[in-house]
Amino acid sequence: MEQNEFITTVRRGAVLVVGAFLFGIAANYFNPGGYRFLSPEAISESRIVEIGVDEAKIKFDHSSALFIDTRDGDDYFDARIEGAINVPGFPESLSEKTIKEQFRIISRPLEAVLYCDEGCDSAAVIGRRLLEMGYPRKVYILQGGFGAWAKKKHPLEKSPDAGGR
Amino acid sequence: MREGDEGMDIVRGIKGFLAGNFFLSAIRMLLGLMFLYSGFFKVLDPVSFGRVISAYGLLPGPMVPYAALTVSMLEMVLGVLLLTGTWIRPAAAVSILLMLAFSAAISINLIRGNEFDCGCFELSRFGINERISIWLVLRDLAMAAGFLIVHNARRHPISLESFIEKRRLREL
């Protein structure tokens, strides 16, 4: 009898806790002052911010950002934003490998500004991947990509033998 | 002889209280009201309560909103059950666990040397900042003891449970 009473108490106690959890979530849904939950995808998207060339240049001048070139290795070799590192967006296997190798550098207390070519999506792909891997800050995407930066004649870096390629 | 009678009266009074009398029912309802009041404000503003939970530094960040929503609603539900006298034993058992969890959370932060507003009973809404202290631990433990007495009592004269049972027996 005592044991039955104990089991009933435990069972009802569990019902109370689970019920409170469900009611709490439901009440929060209708509460304008409550929590707003986002899906993991939406959280990632909210931490990927597009910026223009001028804003990127300010970050560049203040040395507050690490520029990440997500174009393929050949384009990066030809010309890149001064100081940028290369994390190619494609193929995926190379991209994964490079992110893992460079993650410690990328995670330094600097903002990450990613760029590719105009209209490409490799910068956004790499940005999402960085956030998935636990990159703690916002990821900035350079609007207009490398072309927009070069057009403004902002500092570029070329490999010594790039001209002969 | 007279002193002996008084002594027996006191013992009988304590036994009656522990077994469950009107006085214990009043205390149970008071504890229920306290939970109802505390939970009501937390349900209205779970984000503020979440900030209080974060200050204790015991839960990973992503769990804080869920803890805030669950604990605030749990306090409301326990308040209603204790006030009306329904599912008294499970409600008292969960209340004991809640009070022990609060005591442990405060104790851990006292050991860590932290000092901040405890977030108890939403008193900060009225400009009263109750900072964590050993007295709060003792108060929560005293309340846990109160819930234990409610849990162990066999009778609850002022309760929905008792009312329903009486009606059932009358209809037999």
mmCIF file of C-alpha atoms in Angstrom:
data_model
loop_
_atom_site.group_PDB
_atom_site.id
_atom_site.type_symbol
_atom_site.label_atom_id
_atom_site.label_comp_id
_atom_site.label_asym_id
_atom_site.label_seq_id
_atom_site.Cartn_x
_atom_site.Cartn_y
_atom_site.Cartn_z
ATOM 1 C CA MET A 1 0.000 0.000 0.000
ATOM 2 C CA GLU A 2 2.805 2.377 1.011
ATOM 3 C CA GLN A 3 4.739 1.451 -2.129
ATOM 4 C CA ASN A 4 1.677 2.022 -4.302
ATOM 5 C CA GLU A 5 1.209 5.429 -2.703
ATOM 6 C CA PHE A 6 4.852 6.286 -3.381
ATOM 7 C CA ILE A 7 4.588 5.219 -7.027
ATOM 8 C CA THR A 8 1.386 7.249 -7.438
ATOM 9 C CA THR A 9 3.088 10.313 -5.910
ATOM 10 C CA VAL A 10 6.131 9.963 -8.188
ATOM 11 C CA ARG A 11 3.938 9.455 -11.255
ATOM 12 C CA ARG A 12 1.759 12.459 -10.462
ATOM 13 C CA GLY A 13 4.841 14.541 -9.649
ATOM 14 C CA ALA A 14 6.276 13.700 -13.069
ATOM 15 C CA VAL A 15 2.944 14.624 -14.694
ATOM 16 C CA LEU A 16 3.092 17.994 -12.904
ATOM 17 C CA VAL A 17 6.628 18.754 -14.114
ATOM 18 C CA VAL A 18 6.011 17.653 -17.718
ATOM 19 C CA GLY A 19 2.629 19.412 -17.739
ATOM 20 C CA ALA A 20 4.235 22.612 -16.422
ATOM 21 C CA PHE A 21 6.858 22.421 -19.169
ATOM 22 C CA LEU A 22 4.214 22.017 -21.903
ATOM 23 C CA PHE A 23 1.891 24.663 -20.446
ATOM 24 C CA GLY A 24 4.879 26.973 -19.991
ATOM 25 C CA ILE A 25 5.843 26.656 -23.656
ATOM 26 C CA ALA A 26 2.208 27.133 -24.721
ATOM 27 C CA ALA A 27 1.719 30.205 -22.498
ATOM 28 C CA ASN A 28 4.970 31.681 -23.796
ATOM 29 C CA TYR A 29 3.697 31.343 -27.373
ATOM 30 C CA PHE A 30 0.810 33.725 -26.619
ATOM 31 C CA ASN A 31 2.832 36.023 -24.338
ATOM 32 C CA PRO A 32 4.031 39.170 -26.165
ATOM 33 C CA GLY A 33 6.734 39.632 -23.512
ATOM 34 C CA GLY A 34 7.878 36.021 -23.691
ATOM 35 C CA TYR A 35 10.804 34.284 -25.363
ATOM 36 C CA ARG A 36 10.949 34.126 -29.135
ATOM 37 C CA PHE A 37 12.467 30.863 -30.272
ATOM 38 C CA LEU A 38 14.216 30.610 -33.636
ATOM 39 C CA SER A 39 15.162 27.517 -35.577
ATOM 40 C CA PRO A 40 18.933 26.788 -35.764
ATOM 41 C CA GLU A 41 18.824 27.883 -39.436
ATOM 42 C CA ALA A 42 17.197 31.202 -38.536
ATOM 43 C CA ILE A 43 19.752 31.798 -35.759
ATOM 44 C CA SER A 44 22.562 31.170 -38.257
ATOM 45 C CA GLU A 45 20.964 33.500 -40.795
ATOM 46 C CA SER A 46 20.562 36.250 -38.184
ATOM 47 C CA ARG A 47 24.303 36.074 -37.481
ATOM 48 C CA ILE A 48 25.285 36.390 -41.138
ATOM 49 C CA VAL A 49 25.370 40.079 -41.990
ATOM 50 C CA GLU A 50 26.005 41.595 -45.407
ATOM 51 C CA ILE A 51 28.178 44.708 -45.476
ATOM 52 C CA GLY A 52 29.204 47.070 -48.249
ATOM 53 C CA VAL A 53 32.722 47.781 -49.490
ATOM 54 C CA ASP A 54 33.029 50.998 -47.457
ATOM 55 C CA GLU A 55 32.209 49.287 -44.189
ATOM 56 C CA ALA A 56 34.584 46.457 -45.046
ATOM 57 C CA LYS A 57 37.304 49.028 -45.766
ATOM 58 C CA ILE A 58 36.803 50.576 -42.313
ATOM 59 C CA LYS A 59 37.286 47.149 -40.734
ATOM 60 C CA PHE A 60 40.327 46.641 -42.968
ATOM 61 C CA ASP A 61 41.851 50.002 -41.958
ATOM 62 C CA HIS A 62 41.327 49.284 -38.264
ATOM 63 C CA SER A 63 42.798 45.776 -38.630
ATOM 64 C CA SER A 64 39.695 44.572 -36.813
ATOM 65 C CA ALA A 65 38.767 41.896 -39.340
ATOM 66 C CA LEU A 66 40.187 38.777 -40.885
ATOM 67 C CA PHE A 67 39.306 38.644 -44.581
ATOM 68 C CA ILE A 68 38.469 35.193 -45.879
ATOM 69 C CA ASP A 69 38.537 34.570 -49.595
ATOM 70 C CA THR A 70 36.110 31.766 -50.455
ATOM 71 C CA ARG A 71 36.889 31.634 -54.196
ATOM 72 C CA ASP A 72 38.862 28.731 -55.586
ATOM 73 C CA GLY A 73 42.623 28.508 -55.074
ATOM 74 C CA ASP A 74 43.565 29.791 -58.566
ATOM 75 C CA ASP A 75 41.542 33.006 -58.224
ATOM 76 C CA TYR A 76 42.968 33.546 -54.746
ATOM 77 C CA PHE A 77 46.472 32.963 -56.078
ATOM 78 C CA ASP A 78 45.984 35.555 -58.829
ATOM 79 C CA ALA A 79 44.811 38.379 -56.571
ATOM 80 C CA ARG A 80 43.135 38.783 -53.197
ATOM 81 C CA ILE A 81 42.335 41.409 -50.563
ATOM 82 C CA GLU A 82 45.530 42.166 -48.707
ATOM 83 C CA GLY A 83 46.047 39.735 -45.820
ATOM 84 C CA ALA A 84 43.127 37.481 -46.766
ATOM 85 C CA ILE A 85 43.332 33.744 -46.169
ATOM 86 C CA ASN A 86 41.827 31.228 -48.576
ATOM 87 C CA VAL A 87 38.998 28.906 -47.572
ATOM 88 C CA PRO A 88 37.517 27.704 -50.872
ATOM 89 C CA GLY A 89 33.757 27.112 -50.834
ATOM 90 C CA PHE A 90 33.987 24.188 -53.266
ATOM 91 C CA PRO A 91 34.620 21.287 -53.456
ATOM 92 C CA GLU A 92 33.047 20.522 -50.094
ATOM 93 C CA SER A 93 35.754 18.084 -48.985
ATOM 94 C CA LEU A 94 38.516 20.654 -49.545
ATOM 95 C CA SER A 95 36.394 23.304 -47.878
ATOM 96 C CA GLU A 96 35.842 21.148 -44.753
ATOM 97 C CA LYS A 97 39.537 20.282 -44.541
ATOM 98 C CA THR A 98 40.637 23.918 -44.857
ATOM 99 C CA ILE A 99 38.129 25.183 -42.287
ATOM 100 C CA LYS A 100 39.365 22.598 -39.786
ATOM 101 C CA GLU A 101 42.985 23.544 -40.452
ATOM 102 C CA GLN A 102 42.345 27.273 -40.250
ATOM 103 C CA PHE A 103 39.693 27.327 -37.525
ATOM 104 C CA ARG A 104 42.114 28.435 -34.814
ATOM 105 C CA ILE A 105 43.237 31.372 -36.934
ATOM 106 C CA ILE A 106 39.651 32.225 -37.875
ATOM 107 C CA SER A 107 38.525 32.073 -34.229
ATOM 108 C CA ARG A 108 40.993 34.740 -33.111
ATOM 109 C CA PRO A 109 39.277 37.804 -31.633
ATOM 110 C CA LEU A 110 38.745 39.411 -35.029
ATOM 111 C CA GLU A 111 35.625 39.837 -37.118
ATOM 112 C CA ALA A 112 35.412 37.543 -40.116
ATOM 113 C CA VAL A 113 34.660 39.205 -43.451
ATOM 114 C CA LEU A 114 33.994 36.629 -46.148
ATOM 115 C CA TYR A 115 33.941 37.333 -49.829
ATOM 116 C CA CYS A 116 33.750 35.550 -53.142
ATOM 117 C CA ASP A 117 32.725 36.904 -56.553
ATOM 118 C CA GLU A 118 29.598 38.914 -57.200
ATOM 119 C CA GLY A 119 26.522 36.687 -57.266
ATOM 120 C CA CYS A 120 28.331 33.677 -55.801
ATOM 121 C CA ASP A 121 27.161 31.891 -52.659
ATOM 122 C CA SER A 122 30.359 30.264 -51.403
ATOM 123 C CA ALA A 123 30.901 33.047 -48.826
ATOM 124 C CA ALA A 124 27.448 32.399 -47.322
ATOM 125 C CA VAL A 125 28.066 28.628 -47.401
ATOM 126 C CA ILE A 126 31.362 28.992 -45.539
ATOM 127 C CA GLY A 127 29.762 31.519 -43.145
ATOM 128 C CA ARG A 128 27.042 29.048 -42.186
ATOM 129 C CA ARG A 129 29.616 26.293 -41.789
ATOM 130 C CA LEU A 130 31.715 28.459 -39.450
ATOM 131 C CA LEU A 131 28.667 29.183 -37.279
ATOM 132 C CA GLU A 132 27.804 25.482 -37.181
ATOM 133 C CA MET A 133 31.329 24.764 -35.992
ATOM 134 C CA GLY A 134 30.910 27.181 -33.098
ATOM 135 C CA TYR A 135 32.354 30.400 -34.491
ATOM 136 C CA PRO A 136 31.314 32.776 -31.686
ATOM 137 C CA ARG A 137 30.801 36.083 -33.482
ATOM 138 C CA LYS A 138 28.790 37.451 -36.408
ATOM 139 C CA VAL A 139 29.988 36.607 -39.882
ATOM 140 C CA TYR A 140 30.154 39.453 -42.397
ATOM 141 C CA ILE A 141 29.718 38.933 -46.129
ATOM 142 C CA LEU A 142 31.183 41.510 -48.487
ATOM 143 C CA GLN A 143 28.479 42.656 -50.929
ATOM 144 C CA GLY A 144 29.714 42.631 -54.510
ATOM 145 C CA GLY A 145 32.602 40.400 -53.482
ATOM 146 C CA PHE A 146 36.165 40.727 -54.688
ATOM 147 C CA GLY A 147 35.135 42.679 -57.796
ATOM 148 C CA ALA A 148 33.532 45.487 -55.783
ATOM 149 C CA TRP A 149 36.664 45.788 -53.620
ATOM 150 C CA ALA A 150 39.018 45.835 -56.611
ATOM 151 C CA LYS A 151 36.826 48.354 -58.445
ATOM 152 C CA LYS A 152 37.330 50.819 -55.573
ATOM 153 C CA LYS A 153 41.083 50.266 -55.894
ATOM 154 C CA HIS A 154 41.376 49.142 -52.270
ATOM 155 C CA PRO A 155 44.567 47.269 -51.303
ATOM 156 C CA LEU A 156 45.112 44.004 -53.077
ATOM 157 C CA GLU A 157 47.782 41.407 -52.822
ATOM 158 C CA LYS A 158 49.073 39.391 -55.761
ATOM 159 C CA SER A 159 51.317 36.379 -55.793
ATOM 160 C CA PRO A 160 54.718 37.179 -57.375
ATOM 161 C CA ASP A 161 54.295 34.827 -60.318
ATOM 162 C CA ALA A 162 50.576 35.379 -60.760
ATOM 163 C CA GLY A 163 51.097 37.439 -63.922
ATOM 164 C CA GLY A 164 52.580 34.483 -65.777
ATOM 165 C CA ARG A 165 49.716 32.187 -65.058
ATOM 166 C CA MET B 1 -1.523 17.711 37.573
ATOM 167 C CA ARG B 2 -2.627 20.848 35.755
ATOM 168 C CA GLU B 3 0.859 21.327 34.224
ATOM 169 C CA GLY B 4 0.748 17.721 33.079
ATOM 170 C CA ASP B 5 -2.579 18.332 31.333
ATOM 171 C CA GLU B 6 -1.165 21.368 29.562
ATOM 172 C CA GLY B 7 1.840 19.342 28.439
ATOM 173 C CA MET B 8 -0.480 16.654 27.085
ATOM 174 C CA ASP B 9 -2.528 19.316 25.294
ATOM 175 C CA ILE B 10 0.584 20.645 23.573
ATOM 176 C CA VAL B 11 1.645 17.138 22.508
ATOM 177 C CA ARG B 12 -1.894 16.455 21.248
ATOM 178 C CA GLY B 13 -1.830 19.775 19.384
ATOM 179 C CA ILE B 14 1.465 18.957 17.688
ATOM 180 C CA LYS B 15 0.254 15.459 16.812
ATOM 181 C CA GLY B 16 -2.967 16.903 15.409
ATOM 182 C CA PHE B 17 -0.987 19.430 13.398
ATOM 183 C CA LEU B 18 1.341 16.786 11.962
ATOM 184 C CA ALA B 19 -1.571 14.465 11.166
ATOM 185 C CA GLY B 20 -3.368 17.345 9.488
ATOM 186 C CA ASN B 21 -5.747 19.842 11.086
ATOM 187 C CA PHE B 22 -7.294 23.180 10.131
ATOM 188 C CA PHE B 23 -4.123 25.029 11.077
ATOM 189 C CA LEU B 24 -2.007 22.866 8.736
ATOM 190 C CA SER B 25 -4.595 23.372 5.985
ATOM 191 C CA ALA B 26 -4.270 27.136 6.475
ATOM 192 C CA ILE B 27 -0.470 26.890 6.217
ATOM 193 C CA ARG B 28 -0.793 24.770 3.068
ATOM 194 C CA MET B 29 -3.074 27.358 1.509
ATOM 195 C CA LEU B 30 -0.690 30.131 2.493
ATOM 196 C CA LEU B 31 2.207 28.297 0.829
ATOM 197 C CA GLY B 32 0.001 27.768 -2.219
ATOM 198 C CA LEU B 33 -0.845 31.474 -2.373
ATOM 199 C CA MET B 34 2.852 32.307 -2.141
ATOM 200 C CA PHE B 35 3.637 30.035 -5.111
ATOM 201 C CA LEU B 36 0.690 31.374 -7.081
ATOM 202 C CA TYR B 37 1.780 34.969 -6.558
ATOM 203 C CA SER B 38 5.435 34.251 -7.318
ATOM 204 C CA GLY B 39 4.666 32.125 -10.394
ATOM 205 C CA PHE B 40 2.129 34.588 -11.806
ATOM 206 C CA PHE B 41 4.700 37.373 -12.275
ATOM 207 C CA LYS B 42 7.288 34.946 -13.614
ATOM 208 C CA VAL B 43 4.837 33.573 -16.203
ATOM 209 C CA LEU B 44 4.062 37.136 -17.292
ATOM 210 C CA ASP B 45 7.743 38.030 -17.669
ATOM 211 C CA PRO B 46 9.736 34.812 -18.191
ATOM 212 C CA VAL B 47 12.656 36.675 -19.798
ATOM 213 C CA SER B 48 13.416 38.556 -16.547
ATOM 214 C CA PHE B 49 13.216 35.303 -14.622
ATOM 215 C CA GLY B 50 15.553 33.734 -17.192
ATOM 216 C CA ARG B 51 18.090 36.474 -16.468
ATOM 217 C CA VAL B 52 17.885 35.589 -12.759
ATOM 218 C CA ILE B 53 18.479 31.914 -13.576
ATOM 219 C CA SER B 54 21.464 32.888 -15.760
ATOM 220 C CA ALA B 55 22.960 34.871 -12.864
ATOM 221 C CA TYR B 56 23.186 31.636 -10.847
ATOM 222 C CA GLY B 57 25.496 30.248 -13.552
ATOM 223 C CA LEU B 58 24.362 26.655 -13.142
ATOM 224 C CA LEU B 59 22.619 25.931 -16.442
ATOM 225 C CA PRO B 60 23.981 26.067 -19.991
ATOM 226 C CA GLY B 61 22.645 29.132 -21.847
ATOM 227 C CA PRO B 62 20.319 27.318 -24.270
ATOM 228 C CA MET B 63 18.550 25.587 -21.354
ATOM 229 C CA VAL B 64 17.774 28.790 -19.456
ATOM 230 C CA PRO B 65 14.569 29.781 -21.369
ATOM 231 C CA TYR B 66 13.128 26.278 -20.947
ATOM 232 C CA ALA B 67 13.972 26.255 -17.235
ATOM 233 C CA ALA B 68 12.422 29.723 -16.819
ATOM 234 C CA LEU B 69 9.207 28.684 -18.585
ATOM 235 C CA THR B 70 8.933 25.370 -16.724
ATOM 236 C CA VAL B 71 9.690 26.653 -13.212
ATOM 237 C CA SER B 72 7.398 29.680 -13.533
ATOM 238 C CA MET B 73 4.449 27.574 -14.744
ATOM 239 C CA LEU B 74 5.261 24.865 -12.188
ATOM 240 C CA GLU B 75 5.000 27.420 -9.376
ATOM 241 C CA MET B 76 1.596 28.524 -10.689
ATOM 242 C CA VAL B 77 0.321 24.941 -10.969
ATOM 243 C CA LEU B 78 1.647 23.999 -7.514
ATOM 244 C CA GLY B 79 0.061 27.161 -6.129
ATOM 245 C CA VAL B 80 -3.373 26.259 -7.515
ATOM 246 C CA LEU B 81 -3.130 22.633 -6.336
ATOM 247 C CA LEU B 82 -1.984 23.525 -2.811
ATOM 248 C CA LEU B 83 -4.524 26.319 -2.483
ATOM 249 C CA THR B 84 -7.460 24.184 -3.582
ATOM 250 C CA GLY B 85 -6.205 21.002 -1.939
ATOM 251 C CA THR B 86 -5.940 18.796 -5.012
ATOM 252 C CA TRP B 87 -3.176 16.229 -5.595
ATOM 253 C CA ILE B 88 -1.716 17.484 -2.310
ATOM 254 C CA ARG B 89 0.940 14.795 -1.843
ATOM 255 C CA PRO B 90 2.521 15.030 -5.328
ATOM 256 C CA ALA B 91 2.285 18.830 -5.235
ATOM 257 C CA ALA B 92 4.013 18.922 -1.830
ATOM 258 C CA ALA B 93 6.662 16.418 -3.005
ATOM 259 C CA VAL B 94 7.514 18.517 -6.075
ATOM 260 C CA SER B 95 7.533 21.648 -3.891
ATOM 261 C CA ILE B 96 10.085 20.020 -1.559
ATOM 262 C CA LEU B 97 12.346 19.231 -4.536
ATOM 263 C CA LEU B 98 11.940 22.783 -5.850
ATOM 264 C CA MET B 99 12.870 24.293 -2.482
ATOM 265 C CA LEU B 100 15.895 21.979 -2.168
ATOM 266 C CA ALA B 101 16.986 22.964 -5.694
ATOM 267 C CA PHE B 102 16.668 26.685 -4.805
ATOM 268 C CA SER B 103 18.660 26.125 -1.583
ATOM 269 C CA ALA B 104 21.387 24.246 -3.471
ATOM 270 C CA ALA B 105 21.591 26.949 -6.168
ATOM 271 C CA ILE B 106 21.983 29.720 -3.566
ATOM 272 C CA SER B 107 24.495 27.673 -1.517
ATOM 273 C CA ILE B 108 26.696 26.947 -4.545
ATOM 274 C CA ASN B 109 26.817 30.661 -5.414
ATOM 275 C CA LEU B 110 27.578 31.622 -1.809
ATOM 276 C CA ILE B 111 30.497 29.165 -1.874
ATOM 277 C CA ARG B 112 31.629 30.713 -5.180
ATOM 278 C CA GLY B 113 31.622 34.090 -3.432
ATOM 279 C CA ASN B 114 28.906 35.558 -5.665
ATOM 280 C CA GLU B 115 26.415 38.120 -4.482
ATOM 281 C CA PHE B 116 23.364 39.165 -6.488
ATOM 282 C CA ASP B 117 19.617 39.642 -6.245
ATOM 283 C CA CYS B 118 18.066 36.232 -5.542
ATOM 284 C CA GLY B 119 14.953 36.838 -7.672
ATOM 285 C CA CYS B 120 12.802 35.350 -4.912
ATOM 286 C CA PHE B 121 9.067 36.092 -4.991
ATOM 287 C CA GLU B 122 9.576 38.866 -7.539
ATOM 288 C CA LEU B 123 10.195 41.332 -4.690
ATOM 289 C CA SER B 124 12.427 43.454 -6.927
ATOM 290 C CA ARG B 125 9.203 44.638 -8.626
ATOM 291 C CA PHE B 126 8.475 46.511 -5.404
ATOM 292 C CA GLY B 127 11.988 47.906 -5.062
ATOM 293 C CA ILE B 128 13.045 45.253 -2.531
ATOM 294 C CA ASN B 129 16.343 43.667 -3.498
ATOM 295 C CA GLU B 130 16.848 40.471 -1.586
ATOM 296 C CA ARG B 131 20.430 39.392 -2.141
ATOM 297 C CA ILE B 132 21.489 35.772 -1.807
ATOM 298 C CA SER B 133 22.560 34.887 1.729
ATOM 299 C CA ILE B 134 22.682 32.021 4.197
ATOM 300 C CA TRP B 135 19.339 33.253 5.589
ATOM 301 C CA LEU B 136 17.681 32.606 2.247
ATOM 302 C CA VAL B 137 19.058 29.067 2.283
ATOM 303 C CA LEU B 138 17.624 28.551 5.770
ATOM 304 C CA ARG B 139 14.288 30.087 4.715
ATOM 305 C CA ASP B 140 14.026 27.772 1.708
ATOM 306 C CA LEU B 141 14.933 24.775 3.888
ATOM 307 C CA ALA B 142 12.283 25.818 6.436
ATOM 308 C CA MET B 143 9.744 25.992 3.622
ATOM 309 C CA ALA B 144 10.865 22.560 2.399
ATOM 310 C CA ALA B 145 10.222 21.293 5.948
ATOM 311 C CA GLY B 146 6.758 22.875 5.816
ATOM 312 C CA PHE B 147 5.997 21.084 2.548
ATOM 313 C CA LEU B 148 7.278 17.836 4.095
ATOM 314 C CA ILE B 149 4.753 18.168 6.915
ATOM 315 C CA VAL B 150 1.991 18.862 4.379
ATOM 316 C CA HIS B 151 3.150 15.844 2.365
ATOM 317 C CA ASN B 152 3.123 13.485 5.366
ATOM 318 C CA ALA B 153 -0.210 14.649 6.825
ATOM 319 C CA ARG B 154 -2.988 12.038 6.496
ATOM 320 C CA ARG B 155 -5.858 14.533 6.685
ATOM 321 C CA HIS B 156 -6.525 17.847 4.975
ATOM 322 C CA PRO B 157 -9.812 19.173 6.365
ATOM 323 C CA ILE B 158 -10.023 22.204 4.067
ATOM 324 C CA SER B 159 -9.359 20.719 0.649
ATOM 325 C CA LEU B 160 -11.101 19.702 -2.527
ATOM 326 C CA GLU B 161 -9.804 16.162 -1.991
ATOM 327 C CA SER B 162 -11.499 15.970 1.406
ATOM 328 C CA PHE B 163 -14.712 17.548 0.064
ATOM 329 C CA ILE B 164 -14.931 15.024 -2.797
ATOM 330 C CA GLU B 165 -14.175 12.120 -0.438
ATOM 331 C CA LYS B 166 -16.882 13.230 1.999
ATOM 332 C CA ARG B 167 -19.446 13.470 -0.812
ATOM 333 C CA ARG B 168 -18.415 10.052 -2.069
ATOM 334 C CA LEU B 169 -18.838 8.520 1.405
ATOM 335 C CA ARG B 170 -22.229 10.241 1.853
ATOM 336 C CA GLU B 171 -23.464 8.735 -1.399
ATOM 337 C CA LEU B 172 -22.451 5.191 -0.416
#
